[in-house]
Structures are given as structure tokens and as C-alpha cells.
Amino acid sequence: MTTTLTRTHRPEKDTRRERQRRSRPAARRHNWAAGVAGWAWLVVVAIPLYWIVITSLKDKSRYYASNPLVPSGDPTLANYRLVIESDFIRYFANSAVVTVGAVLPAVAFSVMAAYAIVRGWRMRVLRAMNGLFLMGLAIPLQATVIPVYLLIIKLKLYDSLLALILPSIAFAIPLSVLVLANFVRDIPEELFDSMRVDGATEWTTLWRLAVPLTRPAILTVSIFNGLTIWNGFLLPLVLTQSPGRRTLPLALWTFQGEYGINVPAVLSAVVLTTLPVLVLYAFGRRQMLSGLTAGFSR
Amino acid sequence: MSALTGRPPRRGPRGILPWLAAPALVVFVCFAVVPLVGVFVLSFTTWDGIGAIHAAGLSSWRTVLTDPGLPHALQVTFLVMIASWAVQTPLSILLGTFMAGRQRYRAALGVVYFIPLLLSSAAIAVAYKALLDPNFGLGAGLKIGALSKDWLGRPGLAFGVVVFVVSWQFIPFHSLIYQAGVQQIPKSLYEASQLDGAGRIRQFFSITLPQLKYTIITSSTLMVVGSLTFFDLIWVLTEGGPGDATRVLALDMYKRGWRGSQMGPASAIATILVLVGLALALLLRRLGGRDAGESQLEGA
């Protein structure tokens, strides 16, 4: 599973040079199977997305009579108003609090742990910790929700946003530590030596040297975890109860339960909950894609 | 002494390092390791999810292991796993090869391809539930009989829909992985084989596939272990239905535990889920022959 993870740190120059080499005219070959798959997949992906967007702009009463693939002549935002009036601002805020509240500590703790594991590899304690985190990668952590639920009840955190934040941090740690450790390991030994000569402590070296040099990986890991937590469904379903604590995916599900027949309204809720992520995608597509695969590719 | 040199004599005591790792360790142990042990312990108790917990010996395991629901849930879980693997892998390899080309229009198509990755499983399931509705969905609106079936109301169809939607959501992710894998194959291999007169199909099977070996193992591991956690998608689409047609292990756990107030048997199911996940991860690792990530860590 981690085979390609180790390649993440390969400098981009290599691939670029390789691509140039590949672009020589000799390499002009038509791969029909891949071409057909490429265009067919475009249709499979684009039609549902197109249908979702145009339907969300249709008037409820006219939706059933219209051709579903033709956009409405006079688009309306009434469905979006209904969704926003159904408390979606609050669910949005809940999702934002949980995501930011979990990603910041998760990434900070993981950077510290990754640094310690790489720098202190001689210490048995740290090697054991690393083994523990690696084990977390192989186990479907969702299977632990029952004890997590019990723990949250015992901590008197049930039905609070903190109840969602704490397990989200824990679930994010294994992959984050693994990816970040690969990057910390790439920092040249001489840089650490010169920090030491300057009398810097491990703590200063971590923040002044390791963190700035691993910034791309930190961004990658933050995006991956942020998206996972933003889109999370099981923890909110199990650990919260009152409508005031709903996060967006859960709210979307209950909204469909209430307004199921009002297809345009349901689809505007889908669009609205995805909008923040789409905006991020528009601005930082490259970082997002590398974050989405969390360094599994490249 | 230190006052004389103006600098503290300690030269970066390494003893601080374990403390740097401590916060991550504490959170991980509390909310992942302890629950992992806890799920095993709870499988020997009875608990309705609200009241007191009582020791109950093997009764939960007896309930679960004699219930025909378990083999059924295992069967559905493995069928979803195998079917979604078999659909996703060839398509992801093809799309990855397509995306690895340098043509600019392919990059433009890529912008659309990856949108499903951004949507939550809940959003995708909600949208597909609306799209597939036999009365108000896309097929009904187009008045095409073949498309306005009761997709989620019939067992065979519902299973197919789950596999299709899973593939729709995750093929982009795996084609990204294959795209990177294809780009790392040295061009010279193809040139050499061309000189030897190898055809395209021959090249695919004797160069591309073997060169993608580790990519295939990475992607398959993620697909297989990931398929054990398809909870939200299936829950929102079908709630495990119709009947129990799409009731995978994760849903079985949730339904027994929270809908049936039987946390003991639900914990037994969760334990099985953990064991299946571990066994599959180990099996795939053995197929890979090595775990580069780990061996590199060990060699550091």
C-alpha cells in the first residue's frame, strides 16, 4: 500500500525531464482503447453533474413537466433560498469548526511526531510508535465507532462538536505521520548539523528548519484530512443527535428525508454543500489533486 | 561555565524527541488504539447503547455466528469488493494511460474527471437517489422505459447501482494513481520493443502491466481495504436494502448497534470487520513481496 508513498519526495524536475523525453515525435502512437475510455468517461461524469446543476435552478412546480436535460428558460434561486432558510448556514459553520478544529491539531501533532520519528530513529520508543501508526493504516478505523461512542458518552461530550473533533484527529494521524516522515527524511543531514552548531534545540530545529522545508507536504496532508473530515458522515451520525450539531453531510441526508420529492431543492442542497470545496478546487487544482491522493501518486 | 561561553552547554538533548511525538501518540491511543481493544472487549458484553454494560460471556458471539445474517453480510461485502475492484481497475488503468498523454485537451478533461472526488459520499448518494427515482428521476423525466426502473427497489439492480456509484466516485482517484505510474515507465522500453517488432497489445501486456505492478498493488489495496468502509454511500442510497440486498458488514454493525440497540453483537461484527481488514492488508502485502514504505523507514 505504501509502495509509491516513498516516491512522493522525488523532485519534480525528474518527471518533467522524463516527460520531455517522451514527447519526441517517435512517441506518436494512438491508443484507441484509452481514447474511447477517456471520452466515454467524460460523458459518464459530466451528465449527472450537469443534471444536478440545471435541476437545482429549476422551479419546483415546473420540474416534473420539463425535459430533465434542458436547462430552465428562467432559472430561479428559490430552491437555494429554501435550503439556506433550512438552517444550512449553521450546518456550514459546524462543518467548518469541526474541520479546522481537527485539521490544525492533527497536522501539528503529526509534524512533531514525524520529526521525532525520523530524528530519533535510534530510540526504540519512537520505532515502536511508528509501528503503531503504521498498523493504524491497515485497520478500518470506522470499525471502532462503538467504543468511541462509549468513550464520548463517558467524557460527557456526546452531541458536541468536540466529540467529532477528537476522533477525527486520531483517525488522521497515521497517514499524516507516514507522508510527513518521508519528507522530513529528505532534509539533508548537513542542515541539521549546522542548526546544531548554532546551538539550536530540537524544538527550534523543528519549527525553523523542518516545518518550512516540508511545507508542500504539510499543505498536501492538510487538504487530504480537511476533505475527509469535511465530507465525514459516520462520526456525526453516531456521535451527535440534535439538529443544532449537524454537519453538512448529515444535514444533506436529513434534508432529503424531509424534502425527498422536491428534487430541485435536494439538488441545490447538494450543490451548496459542495460549493466551498469547488471554490478551493478552482483556485488550487494542482495542490488539491496532490492532496486528494495524499502523496499516493507521483 | 555556560555563563562564560554565553551559550548553554547542552547540545540538542535528544531526550526531548519522544515528548515531541507524545501528543500524536496520546490522541491516537485514546481514540483509536483503546477503541480497537474496546471493540473486542465489548463483544463479550451486553449493552443497549444507553444503560449499563454487563458482562455476557460468549452470548454475543453465539448470536452473531449462528445468525444467517452474518454469512449474508460477508457475502455482500465480498461481492461489492470484488465487483467494484473488477470494474474500477481496468477503467482506471485505461483512464490513467489516457491522462498520462501530454495533449492539452486531456488536461482540460481532467478538470471535469476529478470533480467526483470532491463530493462527499453523502452528497453523491443523495444526488443519485434523486437521479434514479422511478417517478421523479432522470429516466422518468426522459420518458425512457429502460431507464425508469425501480433501481433501488430491486435487489439485483440495487447491488449494481451501488457498484456503479462506488466506481463513479473512486475511479478518478485511482486513475490519478495510474497516471503517475504510467508516467514513470521509461520510454526506452517501448522503443526497444518496437524495434523488436512487438505490437501494441503485446507491449501492453509485456511492458505496461509488469511495470505497473506496484501501482496495481497500491491501488488494489486501497480499493479492497477501502471497500470495507463504504458505509455512508450505501447507507444513504439504500439503507442496506431492499431487504438485506446491500447490507454490508459496516451497515450490519450500525443497524444492529444503533437501530437494534444490541451493541454486544454489533461489536462482534466490528471485530470481524477489523480481522477481515487486517487479513486482506497482510495478504496484499505478501502479494507485493515487500512494503517499500516500511522497509525504507526501517533502513533510515
Coordinates of C-alpha atoms in Angstrom, one line a residue:
Chain A
M1 CA 0.0 0.0 0.0
T2 CA 2.8 2.3 0.7
T3 CA 4.9 1.4 -2.3
T4 CA 4.5 4.7 -4.1
L5 CA 4.4 6.8 -1.0
T6 CA 8.2 6.7 -0.9
R7 CA 8.3 8.3 -4.3
T8 CA 6.4 11.3 -3.2
H9 CA 9.5 13.2 -2.5
R10 CA 11.1 12.7 -5.8
P11 CA 11.9 16.2 -7.2
E12 CA 9.5 17.3 -9.8
K13 CA 12.4 18.1 -12.2
D14 CA 12.8 14.4 -12.8
T15 CA 9.3 13.8 -14.1
R16 CA 9.4 16.9 -16.2
R17 CA 12.6 15.8 -17.9
E18 CA 11.1 12.5 -18.4
R19 CA 8.0 13.9 -20.0
Q20 CA 10.1 16.0 -22.4
R21 CA 11.9 12.9 -23.4
R22 CA 8.7 11.2 -24.0
S23 CA 7.4 13.9 -26.2
R24 CA 9.7 13.1 -29.1
P25 CA 8.0 12.5 -32.4
A26 CA 8.9 8.9 -32.3
A27 CA 6.4 8.5 -29.5
R28 CA 3.4 9.4 -31.5
R29 CA 1.1 6.5 -31.1
H30 CA -2.6 6.3 -30.9
N31 CA -4.1 4.4 -28.1
W32 CA -7.6 3.9 -29.2
A33 CA -8.8 2.0 -26.2
A34 CA -7.7 4.7 -23.8
G35 CA -9.1 7.4 -26.1
V36 CA -12.5 5.8 -26.2
A37 CA -12.5 5.2 -22.4
G38 CA -11.4 8.8 -21.9
W39 CA -14.3 10.3 -23.8
A40 CA -16.9 7.8 -22.6
W41 CA -15.9 8.6 -19.0
L42 CA -16.3 12.3 -19.7
V43 CA -20.0 11.6 -20.6
V44 CA -20.5 9.4 -17.5
V45 CA -19.1 12.0 -15.2
A46 CA -20.5 15.1 -16.8
I47 CA -24.1 14.1 -17.4
P48 CA -25.0 13.6 -13.7
L49 CA -23.1 16.8 -12.7
Y50 CA -24.9 18.8 -15.5
W51 CA -28.2 17.4 -14.4
I52 CA -27.6 18.3 -10.8
V53 CA -26.7 21.9 -11.6
I54 CA -29.5 22.7 -14.1
T55 CA -32.2 20.9 -12.0
S56 CA -31.2 22.9 -8.9
L57 CA -32.1 26.1 -10.8
K58 CA -35.5 24.9 -12.0
D59 CA -38.8 25.9 -10.5
K60 CA -40.2 23.1 -8.4
S61 CA -43.7 23.1 -10.0
R62 CA -42.3 23.1 -13.5
Y63 CA -39.6 20.5 -12.9
Y64 CA -41.8 17.4 -13.4
A65 CA -43.1 18.6 -16.8
S66 CA -39.8 19.7 -18.2
N67 CA -37.2 17.7 -20.2
P68 CA -34.7 16.9 -17.5
L69 CA -31.7 17.6 -19.7
V70 CA -32.8 21.0 -21.0
P71 CA -32.0 24.0 -18.7
S72 CA -34.8 26.1 -17.5
G73 CA -35.7 29.2 -19.5
D74 CA -35.9 31.3 -16.5
P75 CA -33.6 29.9 -13.8
T76 CA -34.6 30.5 -10.2
L77 CA -32.6 30.7 -7.0
A78 CA -35.8 29.9 -4.9
N79 CA -34.5 26.4 -4.1
Y80 CA -31.3 27.7 -2.8
R81 CA -33.2 30.1 -0.6
L82 CA -35.2 27.2 0.8
V83 CA -32.0 25.3 1.6
I84 CA -30.4 28.3 3.3
E85 CA -33.6 29.0 5.3
S86 CA -33.4 25.4 6.5
D87 CA -30.5 26.3 8.8
F88 CA -27.7 25.3 6.3
I89 CA -25.7 28.3 7.4
R90 CA -25.4 26.8 10.8
Y91 CA -24.5 23.3 9.5
F92 CA -21.9 25.0 7.3
A93 CA -20.5 26.7 10.4
N94 CA -20.5 23.3 12.3
S95 CA -18.6 21.6 9.5
A96 CA -16.1 24.5 9.3
V97 CA -15.5 24.4 13.1
V98 CA -15.0 20.6 13.1
T99 CA -12.8 20.6 10.0
V100 CA -10.5 23.4 11.2
G101 CA -10.6 22.3 14.8
A102 CA -9.4 18.8 13.8
V103 CA -7.0 19.5 10.9
L104 CA -4.9 22.1 12.8
P105 CA -4.0 19.9 15.7
A106 CA -3.9 16.7 13.6
V107 CA -1.3 18.2 11.3
A108 CA 0.7 20.0 14.1
F109 CA 0.9 16.8 16.1
S110 CA 1.8 14.7 13.0
V111 CA 4.6 17.1 12.0
M112 CA 6.0 16.9 15.5
A113 CA 5.7 13.1 15.6
A114 CA 7.2 12.7 12.1
Y115 CA 10.1 14.9 13.0
A116 CA 10.7 12.9 16.2
I117 CA 10.5 9.5 14.5
V118 CA 13.0 10.5 11.8
R119 CA 15.4 12.3 14.1
G120 CA 15.2 9.8 16.9
W121 CA 15.1 6.6 14.8
R122 CA 17.8 5.1 17.2
M123 CA 15.3 5.2 20.0
R124 CA 13.2 2.1 20.5
V125 CA 10.3 4.0 21.8
L126 CA 10.0 6.0 18.6
R127 CA 10.3 3.0 16.4
A128 CA 7.6 1.3 18.3
M129 CA 5.4 4.4 17.9
N130 CA 6.0 4.4 14.2
G131 CA 4.9 0.7 14.1
L132 CA 1.7 1.6 15.9
F133 CA 0.8 4.3 13.5
L134 CA 1.6 2.0 10.5
M135 CA -0.8 -0.5 12.0
G136 CA -3.5 2.2 12.0
L137 CA -3.2 2.3 8.2
A138 CA -4.2 -1.3 7.8
I139 CA -7.2 -1.2 10.0
P140 CA -10.6 0.1 9.0
L141 CA -10.9 2.6 11.9
Q142 CA -14.6 3.0 11.3
A143 CA -15.0 -0.4 12.9
T144 CA -14.1 1.2 16.2
V145 CA -17.0 3.6 16.4
I146 CA -18.9 1.7 19.1
P147 CA -16.1 2.1 21.7
V148 CA -15.6 5.7 20.5
Y149 CA -19.3 6.3 21.1
L150 CA -19.0 4.8 24.6
L151 CA -15.8 6.9 25.3
I152 CA -17.5 10.1 24.2
I153 CA -20.5 9.4 26.4
K154 CA -18.2 8.8 29.4
L155 CA -16.4 12.0 28.7
K156 CA -19.8 13.8 28.7
L157 CA -19.0 15.0 25.2
Y158 CA -22.0 13.3 23.4
D159 CA -23.8 15.7 21.0
S160 CA -21.0 18.3 20.9
L161 CA -18.7 19.3 18.2
L162 CA -15.7 18.4 20.3
A163 CA -17.0 14.8 20.1
L164 CA -16.4 14.9 16.4
I165 CA -13.1 16.7 16.6
L166 CA -11.2 14.3 18.9
P167 CA -11.7 11.0 17.0
S168 CA -11.2 12.9 13.7
I169 CA -7.7 13.9 14.9
A170 CA -6.9 10.4 15.9
F171 CA -8.0 8.9 12.6
A172 CA -6.0 11.5 10.6
I173 CA -2.7 10.8 12.4
P174 CA -1.4 7.5 10.8
L175 CA -1.4 8.6 7.1
S176 CA -0.2 12.1 8.0
V177 CA 2.8 10.9 10.0
L178 CA 3.8 8.5 7.3
V179 CA 3.6 11.1 4.5
L180 CA 5.3 13.8 6.6
A181 CA 8.1 11.4 7.8
N182 CA 9.0 10.7 4.2
F183 CA 9.5 14.4 3.6
V184 CA 11.4 15.1 6.8
R185 CA 13.8 12.3 5.9
D186 CA 14.7 14.1 2.7
I187 CA 16.1 17.1 4.5
P188 CA 19.9 16.9 4.1
E189 CA 21.8 15.9 7.3
E190 CA 24.1 18.9 6.9
L191 CA 21.3 21.3 7.5
F192 CA 20.5 19.6 10.8
D193 CA 24.2 19.7 11.7
S194 CA 24.5 23.4 11.1
M195 CA 21.4 24.1 13.2
R196 CA 23.1 22.1 16.0
V197 CA 26.3 24.0 15.6
D198 CA 24.3 27.2 16.1
G199 CA 23.1 25.8 19.3
A200 CA 19.5 25.3 18.2
T201 CA 17.4 22.9 20.3
E202 CA 15.3 20.1 18.6
W203 CA 12.3 22.3 19.2
T204 CA 13.7 25.3 17.3
T205 CA 15.1 23.0 14.6
L206 CA 11.7 21.6 14.1
W207 CA 9.9 24.9 13.6
R208 CA 12.8 26.8 11.9
L209 CA 14.1 24.1 9.6
A210 CA 11.8 21.1 9.2
V211 CA 8.4 22.9 9.0
P212 CA 9.5 25.4 6.3
L213 CA 11.2 22.7 4.3
T214 CA 8.2 20.3 4.4
R215 CA 5.6 23.0 3.7
P216 CA 4.3 21.3 0.4
A217 CA 3.7 18.1 2.3
I218 CA 2.1 19.9 5.1
L219 CA -0.3 21.5 2.6
T220 CA -1.0 18.2 0.9
V221 CA -1.7 16.4 4.2
S222 CA -3.9 19.3 5.4
I223 CA -6.0 19.2 2.2
F224 CA -6.4 15.4 2.4
N225 CA -7.5 15.5 6.0
G226 CA -9.6 18.6 5.6
L227 CA -11.6 17.0 2.8
T228 CA -12.0 13.7 4.6
I229 CA -13.3 15.4 7.7
W230 CA -15.5 17.9 5.8
N231 CA -17.2 15.0 4.0
G232 CA -17.3 12.7 7.0
F233 CA -20.7 11.1 7.8
L234 CA -20.4 8.2 10.2
L235 CA -19.0 10.1 13.2
P236 CA -21.6 12.9 13.1
L237 CA -24.3 10.3 12.6
V238 CA -23.2 8.3 15.7
L239 CA -21.9 11.0 18.0
T240 CA -24.4 13.8 17.7
Q241 CA -28.2 13.9 17.9
S242 CA -29.6 17.4 18.0
P243 CA -30.2 19.4 14.7
G244 CA -28.0 22.2 16.1
R245 CA -24.9 20.0 15.9
R246 CA -25.4 18.6 12.4
T247 CA -22.6 18.9 9.9
L248 CA -23.3 19.3 6.2
P249 CA -23.3 15.7 5.0
L250 CA -25.6 14.7 7.8
A251 CA -27.8 17.7 7.2
L252 CA -28.0 16.8 3.5
W253 CA -29.2 13.3 4.3
T254 CA -31.9 14.5 6.7
F255 CA -32.9 17.3 4.2
Q256 CA -33.5 14.6 1.6
G257 CA -35.6 12.7 4.2
E258 CA -37.8 15.8 4.6
Y259 CA -37.9 17.2 1.1
G260 CA -37.3 14.0 -0.9
I261 CA -40.0 14.7 -3.5
N262 CA -38.7 18.3 -4.0
V263 CA -35.9 17.2 -6.3
P264 CA -34.7 20.7 -7.3
A265 CA -34.4 21.7 -3.6
V266 CA -32.5 18.5 -2.7
L267 CA -30.1 19.1 -5.6
S268 CA -29.5 22.7 -4.6
A269 CA -28.5 21.4 -1.2
V270 CA -26.0 19.1 -2.9
V271 CA -24.6 21.9 -4.9
L272 CA -24.4 24.3 -1.9
T273 CA -22.6 21.8 0.4
T274 CA -20.0 21.2 -2.3
L275 CA -19.5 24.8 -3.3
P276 CA -16.8 25.6 -0.8
V277 CA -14.7 22.7 -2.0
L278 CA -15.3 23.6 -5.6
V279 CA -14.1 27.1 -5.0
L280 CA -10.9 25.7 -3.5
Y281 CA -10.6 23.4 -6.4
A282 CA -10.9 26.3 -8.8
F283 CA -8.1 28.2 -7.1
G284 CA -5.6 25.4 -6.3
R285 CA -6.3 22.5 -8.5
R286 CA -2.8 21.2 -8.5
Q287 CA -2.4 21.3 -4.7
M288 CA -5.9 19.8 -4.3
L289 CA -5.2 16.8 -6.6
S290 CA -1.9 16.0 -4.9
G291 CA -3.7 16.4 -1.6
L292 CA -6.6 14.2 -2.7
T293 CA -4.2 11.3 -3.3
A294 CA -2.2 12.3 -0.2
G295 CA 1.0 11.5 -1.9
F296 CA -0.1 8.1 -3.1
S297 CA 0.9 9.2 -6.6
R298 CA 3.9 10.9 -8.0
Chain B
M1 CA 30.7 27.5 32.5
S2 CA 27.7 28.3 30.4
A3 CA 27.8 31.9 31.7
L4 CA 31.4 32.2 30.4
T5 CA 30.7 30.9 26.9
G6 CA 27.4 32.7 26.8
R7 CA 25.8 29.6 25.4
P8 CA 24.1 26.7 27.3
P9 CA 26.3 23.6 27.2
R10 CA 23.6 21.2 26.2
R11 CA 23.9 20.3 22.5
G12 CA 20.3 19.5 21.5
P13 CA 19.5 16.8 24.0
R14 CA 17.7 14.1 22.1
G15 CA 15.7 13.2 25.1
I16 CA 13.1 15.7 24.1
L17 CA 12.2 13.8 20.9
P18 CA 9.8 11.3 22.5
W19 CA 8.0 14.2 24.0
L20 CA 7.5 15.8 20.6
A21 CA 5.7 12.6 19.5
A22 CA 3.7 12.4 22.7
P23 CA 0.6 14.5 21.6
A24 CA 0.0 12.4 18.5
L25 CA 0.5 9.3 20.5
V26 CA -1.9 10.3 23.3
V27 CA -4.7 11.2 20.9
F28 CA -4.1 8.1 18.7
V29 CA -4.0 5.8 21.7
C30 CA -7.1 7.3 23.3
F31 CA -9.3 7.4 20.2
A32 CA -8.0 4.6 18.0
V33 CA -6.0 2.0 20.0
V34 CA -8.2 1.9 23.1
P35 CA -11.3 1.7 21.0
L36 CA -9.7 -1.1 18.9
V37 CA -9.2 -3.1 22.1
G38 CA -12.5 -1.9 23.4
V39 CA -14.4 -3.3 20.4
F40 CA -13.1 -6.7 21.2
V41 CA -13.9 -6.4 24.9
L42 CA -17.4 -5.1 24.2
S43 CA -18.1 -8.1 22.1
F44 CA -18.3 -10.1 25.4
T45 CA -20.9 -7.8 26.9
T46 CA -24.5 -6.8 26.5
W47 CA -25.3 -3.1 26.2
D48 CA -28.2 -1.3 24.7
G49 CA -26.2 1.8 23.9
I50 CA -27.7 3.9 26.8
G51 CA -27.9 1.9 30.0
A52 CA -25.4 -0.1 32.0
I53 CA -22.9 -2.6 30.4
H54 CA -23.0 -6.2 31.6
A55 CA -20.5 -9.0 31.0
A56 CA -22.2 -11.7 28.9
G57 CA -19.5 -14.2 28.1
L58 CA -19.9 -15.6 24.6
S59 CA -23.5 -14.8 24.1
S60 CA -23.0 -12.1 21.5
W61 CA -20.7 -14.3 19.5
R62 CA -23.2 -17.1 19.7
T63 CA -25.9 -14.7 18.5
V64 CA -23.8 -13.4 15.6
L65 CA -22.2 -16.7 14.5
T66 CA -25.5 -18.6 14.4
D67 CA -27.3 -15.8 12.6
P68 CA -27.7 -16.4 8.9
G69 CA -27.3 -12.6 8.6
L70 CA -23.6 -12.9 9.1
P71 CA -22.7 -15.1 6.1
H72 CA -25.0 -13.0 4.0
A73 CA -23.4 -9.7 5.1
L74 CA -19.9 -11.3 4.5
Q75 CA -21.1 -12.4 1.1
V76 CA -22.4 -9.0 0.1
T77 CA -19.3 -7.3 1.4
F78 CA -17.0 -9.5 -0.7
L79 CA -19.2 -9.2 -3.7
V80 CA -19.2 -5.4 -3.5
M81 CA -15.4 -5.6 -3.0
I82 CA -14.8 -7.9 -6.0
A83 CA -17.3 -6.3 -8.3
S84 CA -16.1 -2.7 -7.6
W85 CA -12.4 -3.9 -8.0
A86 CA -13.2 -5.6 -11.3
V87 CA -15.0 -2.5 -12.6
Q88 CA -12.6 0.1 -11.3
T89 CA -9.2 -1.4 -12.1
P90 CA -9.3 -1.8 -15.9
L91 CA -11.1 1.5 -16.3
S92 CA -8.6 3.3 -14.0
I93 CA -5.7 1.8 -15.9
L94 CA -7.2 2.9 -19.3
L95 CA -8.0 6.4 -18.0
G96 CA -4.6 6.7 -16.3
T97 CA -3.0 5.9 -19.6
F98 CA -5.2 8.4 -21.3
M99 CA -4.4 11.1 -18.8
A100 CA -0.7 10.4 -18.9
G101 CA -0.7 11.7 -22.5
R102 CA 0.6 15.2 -22.9
Q103 CA -2.2 16.6 -25.1
R104 CA -3.6 19.8 -23.7
Y105 CA -7.3 18.8 -24.2
R106 CA -6.7 15.8 -21.9
A107 CA -5.7 18.2 -19.1
A108 CA -8.9 20.1 -19.7
L109 CA -10.9 16.9 -19.5
G110 CA -9.1 16.1 -16.3
V111 CA -10.7 19.2 -14.6
V112 CA -14.1 17.5 -15.0
Y113 CA -12.9 14.0 -14.3
F114 CA -11.8 14.8 -10.8
I115 CA -14.9 16.6 -9.6
P116 CA -16.5 13.4 -8.1
L117 CA -13.5 13.2 -5.8
L118 CA -14.5 16.5 -4.2
L119 CA -18.1 15.5 -3.3
S120 CA -18.9 13.8 -0.1
S121 CA -20.3 10.2 -0.3
A122 CA -23.4 11.6 1.2
A123 CA -23.8 14.2 -1.5
I124 CA -23.2 11.6 -4.2
A125 CA -25.6 9.2 -2.7
V126 CA -28.3 11.9 -2.2
A127 CA -27.9 13.0 -5.8
Y128 CA -28.0 9.5 -7.3
K129 CA -31.0 8.7 -5.2
A130 CA -32.8 11.6 -6.7
L131 CA -31.5 10.8 -10.2
L132 CA -32.6 7.2 -10.1
D133 CA -36.0 7.8 -8.6
P134 CA -38.5 5.8 -10.7
N135 CA -41.1 8.6 -10.7
F136 CA -39.1 11.8 -10.5
G137 CA -35.7 10.9 -11.6
L138 CA -33.8 11.4 -14.9
G139 CA -35.0 8.3 -16.6
A140 CA -38.7 9.0 -15.8
G141 CA -38.2 12.6 -17.0
L142 CA -36.8 11.5 -20.3
K143 CA -39.7 9.0 -20.6
I144 CA -37.3 6.2 -21.5
G145 CA -38.8 3.0 -20.1
A146 CA -35.4 1.2 -19.8
L147 CA -34.0 4.0 -17.6
S148 CA -37.0 4.4 -15.3
K149 CA -36.7 1.1 -13.5
D150 CA -37.1 0.9 -9.7
W151 CA -33.3 1.0 -9.5
L152 CA -33.0 1.0 -5.7
G153 CA -36.1 -1.1 -5.1
R154 CA -35.0 -4.4 -6.6
P155 CA -32.2 -6.5 -5.0
G156 CA -30.1 -7.2 -8.2
L157 CA -30.5 -3.6 -9.5
A158 CA -29.7 -2.0 -6.2
F159 CA -26.4 -4.0 -6.0
G160 CA -25.5 -2.9 -9.5
V161 CA -26.2 0.7 -8.6
V162 CA -24.0 0.5 -5.5
V163 CA -21.1 -0.9 -7.6
F164 CA -21.7 1.8 -10.3
V165 CA -21.8 4.7 -7.8
V166 CA -18.8 3.5 -5.9
S167 CA -16.9 3.3 -9.3
W168 CA -18.2 6.7 -10.3
Q169 CA -16.8 8.2 -7.0
F170 CA -13.4 6.4 -6.9
I171 CA -12.3 5.8 -10.5
P172 CA -10.9 9.4 -10.6
F173 CA -8.7 8.7 -7.6
H174 CA -7.3 5.5 -8.9
S175 CA -6.7 6.9 -12.4
L176 CA -4.6 9.6 -10.8
I177 CA -2.5 6.9 -9.2
Y178 CA -2.2 5.1 -12.5
Q179 CA -1.5 8.3 -14.4
A180 CA 1.6 8.8 -12.2
G181 CA 2.5 5.1 -12.6
V182 CA 2.3 5.2 -16.4
Q183 CA 4.4 8.4 -16.5
Q184 CA 7.2 6.7 -14.6
I185 CA 7.6 3.9 -17.2
P186 CA 10.8 4.6 -19.1
K187 CA 10.0 5.4 -22.8
S188 CA 13.1 3.4 -23.9
L189 CA 11.4 0.1 -23.0
Y190 CA 8.7 0.8 -25.6
E191 CA 11.2 2.0 -28.2
A192 CA 13.3 -1.2 -27.8
S193 CA 10.3 -3.4 -28.0
Q194 CA 9.1 -1.6 -31.1
L195 CA 12.4 -2.4 -32.8
D196 CA 11.8 -6.0 -31.8
G197 CA 8.5 -5.8 -33.7
A198 CA 6.2 -6.0 -30.7
G199 CA 2.6 -4.9 -31.4
R200 CA 0.6 -2.6 -29.2
I201 CA -1.2 -5.3 -27.3
R202 CA 2.0 -7.2 -26.8
Q203 CA 3.6 -4.1 -25.4
F204 CA 0.7 -3.5 -23.0
F205 CA 0.9 -7.0 -21.6
S206 CA 4.7 -7.4 -21.5
I207 CA 5.7 -3.8 -20.6
T208 CA 2.9 -1.6 -19.3
L209 CA 1.3 -4.2 -16.9
P210 CA 4.5 -5.6 -15.4
Q211 CA 5.9 -2.0 -14.9
L212 CA 2.7 -1.0 -13.2
K213 CA 2.9 -4.0 -10.7
Y214 CA 3.4 -1.9 -7.6
T215 CA 0.9 0.7 -8.7
I216 CA -1.6 -2.0 -9.2
I217 CA -0.9 -3.4 -5.7
T218 CA -1.1 0.1 -4.1
S219 CA -4.4 0.9 -5.9
S220 CA -5.9 -2.6 -5.2
T221 CA -5.0 -2.4 -1.5
L222 CA -6.7 1.0 -1.2
M223 CA -9.7 -0.3 -3.1
V224 CA -10.1 -3.5 -1.1
V225 CA -9.5 -2.1 2.3
G226 CA -11.5 1.0 1.4
S227 CA -14.4 -1.1 0.3
L228 CA -14.9 -2.3 3.9
T229 CA -15.7 1.3 4.9
F230 CA -18.4 2.1 2.3
F231 CA -20.8 3.0 5.0
D232 CA -22.2 6.4 4.1
L233 CA -22.7 5.8 0.4
I234 CA -24.7 2.6 0.9
W235 CA -26.5 3.8 3.9
V236 CA -27.8 6.9 2.2
L237 CA -28.6 5.1 -1.1
T238 CA -30.3 2.0 0.2
E239 CA -30.0 1.7 4.0
G240 CA -28.9 -1.8 3.2
G241 CA -32.0 -2.7 1.3
P242 CA -34.1 -3.7 -0.4
G243 CA -34.4 -6.4 2.2
D244 CA -30.8 -7.1 3.1
A245 CA -29.5 -7.0 -0.5
T246 CA -26.8 -4.4 0.1
R247 CA -26.3 -4.9 3.8
V248 CA -22.5 -5.0 4.0
L249 CA -20.6 -5.7 7.3
A250 CA -20.3 -2.0 8.2
L251 CA -24.0 -1.5 7.8
D252 CA -24.8 -4.6 9.7
M253 CA -22.7 -3.3 12.6
Y254 CA -24.5 0.1 12.6
K255 CA -28.0 -1.4 12.2
R256 CA -27.5 -4.0 15.0
G257 CA -25.9 -1.5 17.3
W258 CA -27.9 1.7 16.9
R259 CA -31.1 0.6 15.3
G260 CA -31.4 -2.7 17.2
S261 CA -29.8 -1.5 20.5
Q262 CA -27.5 -4.5 20.5
M263 CA -24.0 -3.2 21.0
G264 CA -22.6 -6.6 22.0
P265 CA -23.3 -8.4 18.7
A266 CA -22.5 -5.2 16.8
S267 CA -19.1 -5.2 18.5
A268 CA -18.6 -8.8 17.4
I269 CA -19.4 -7.7 13.8
A270 CA -16.9 -4.8 14.2
T271 CA -14.2 -7.3 15.4
I272 CA -14.8 -9.4 12.3
L273 CA -14.6 -6.3 10.2
V274 CA -11.2 -5.4 11.8
L275 CA -9.9 -9.0 11.2
V276 CA -11.0 -9.1 7.6
G277 CA -9.3 -5.7 7.0
L278 CA -6.1 -6.9 8.6
A279 CA -6.1 -10.2 6.8
L280 CA -6.6 -8.5 3.4
A281 CA -3.9 -5.9 4.1
L282 CA -1.4 -8.7 5.0
L283 CA -2.4 -10.8 2.0
L284 CA -1.9 -7.9 -0.4
R285 CA 1.3 -7.0 1.2
R286 CA 2.6 -10.5 0.7
L287 CA 1.5 -10.4 -3.0
G288 CA 3.5 -7.2 -3.3
G289 CA 6.6 -9.1 -1.9
R290 CA 7.6 -6.1 0.2
D291 CA 6.3 -2.9 1.8
A292 CA 8.6 -0.3 0.5
G293 CA 7.3 2.4 2.8
E294 CA 8.1 0.3 5.8
S295 CA 11.4 -1.0 4.7
Q296 CA 12.5 2.5 3.9
L297 CA 11.5 3.5 7.4
E298 CA 13.5 0.7 8.9
G299 CA 16.5 1.5 6.9
A300 CA 16.6 5.1 7.9

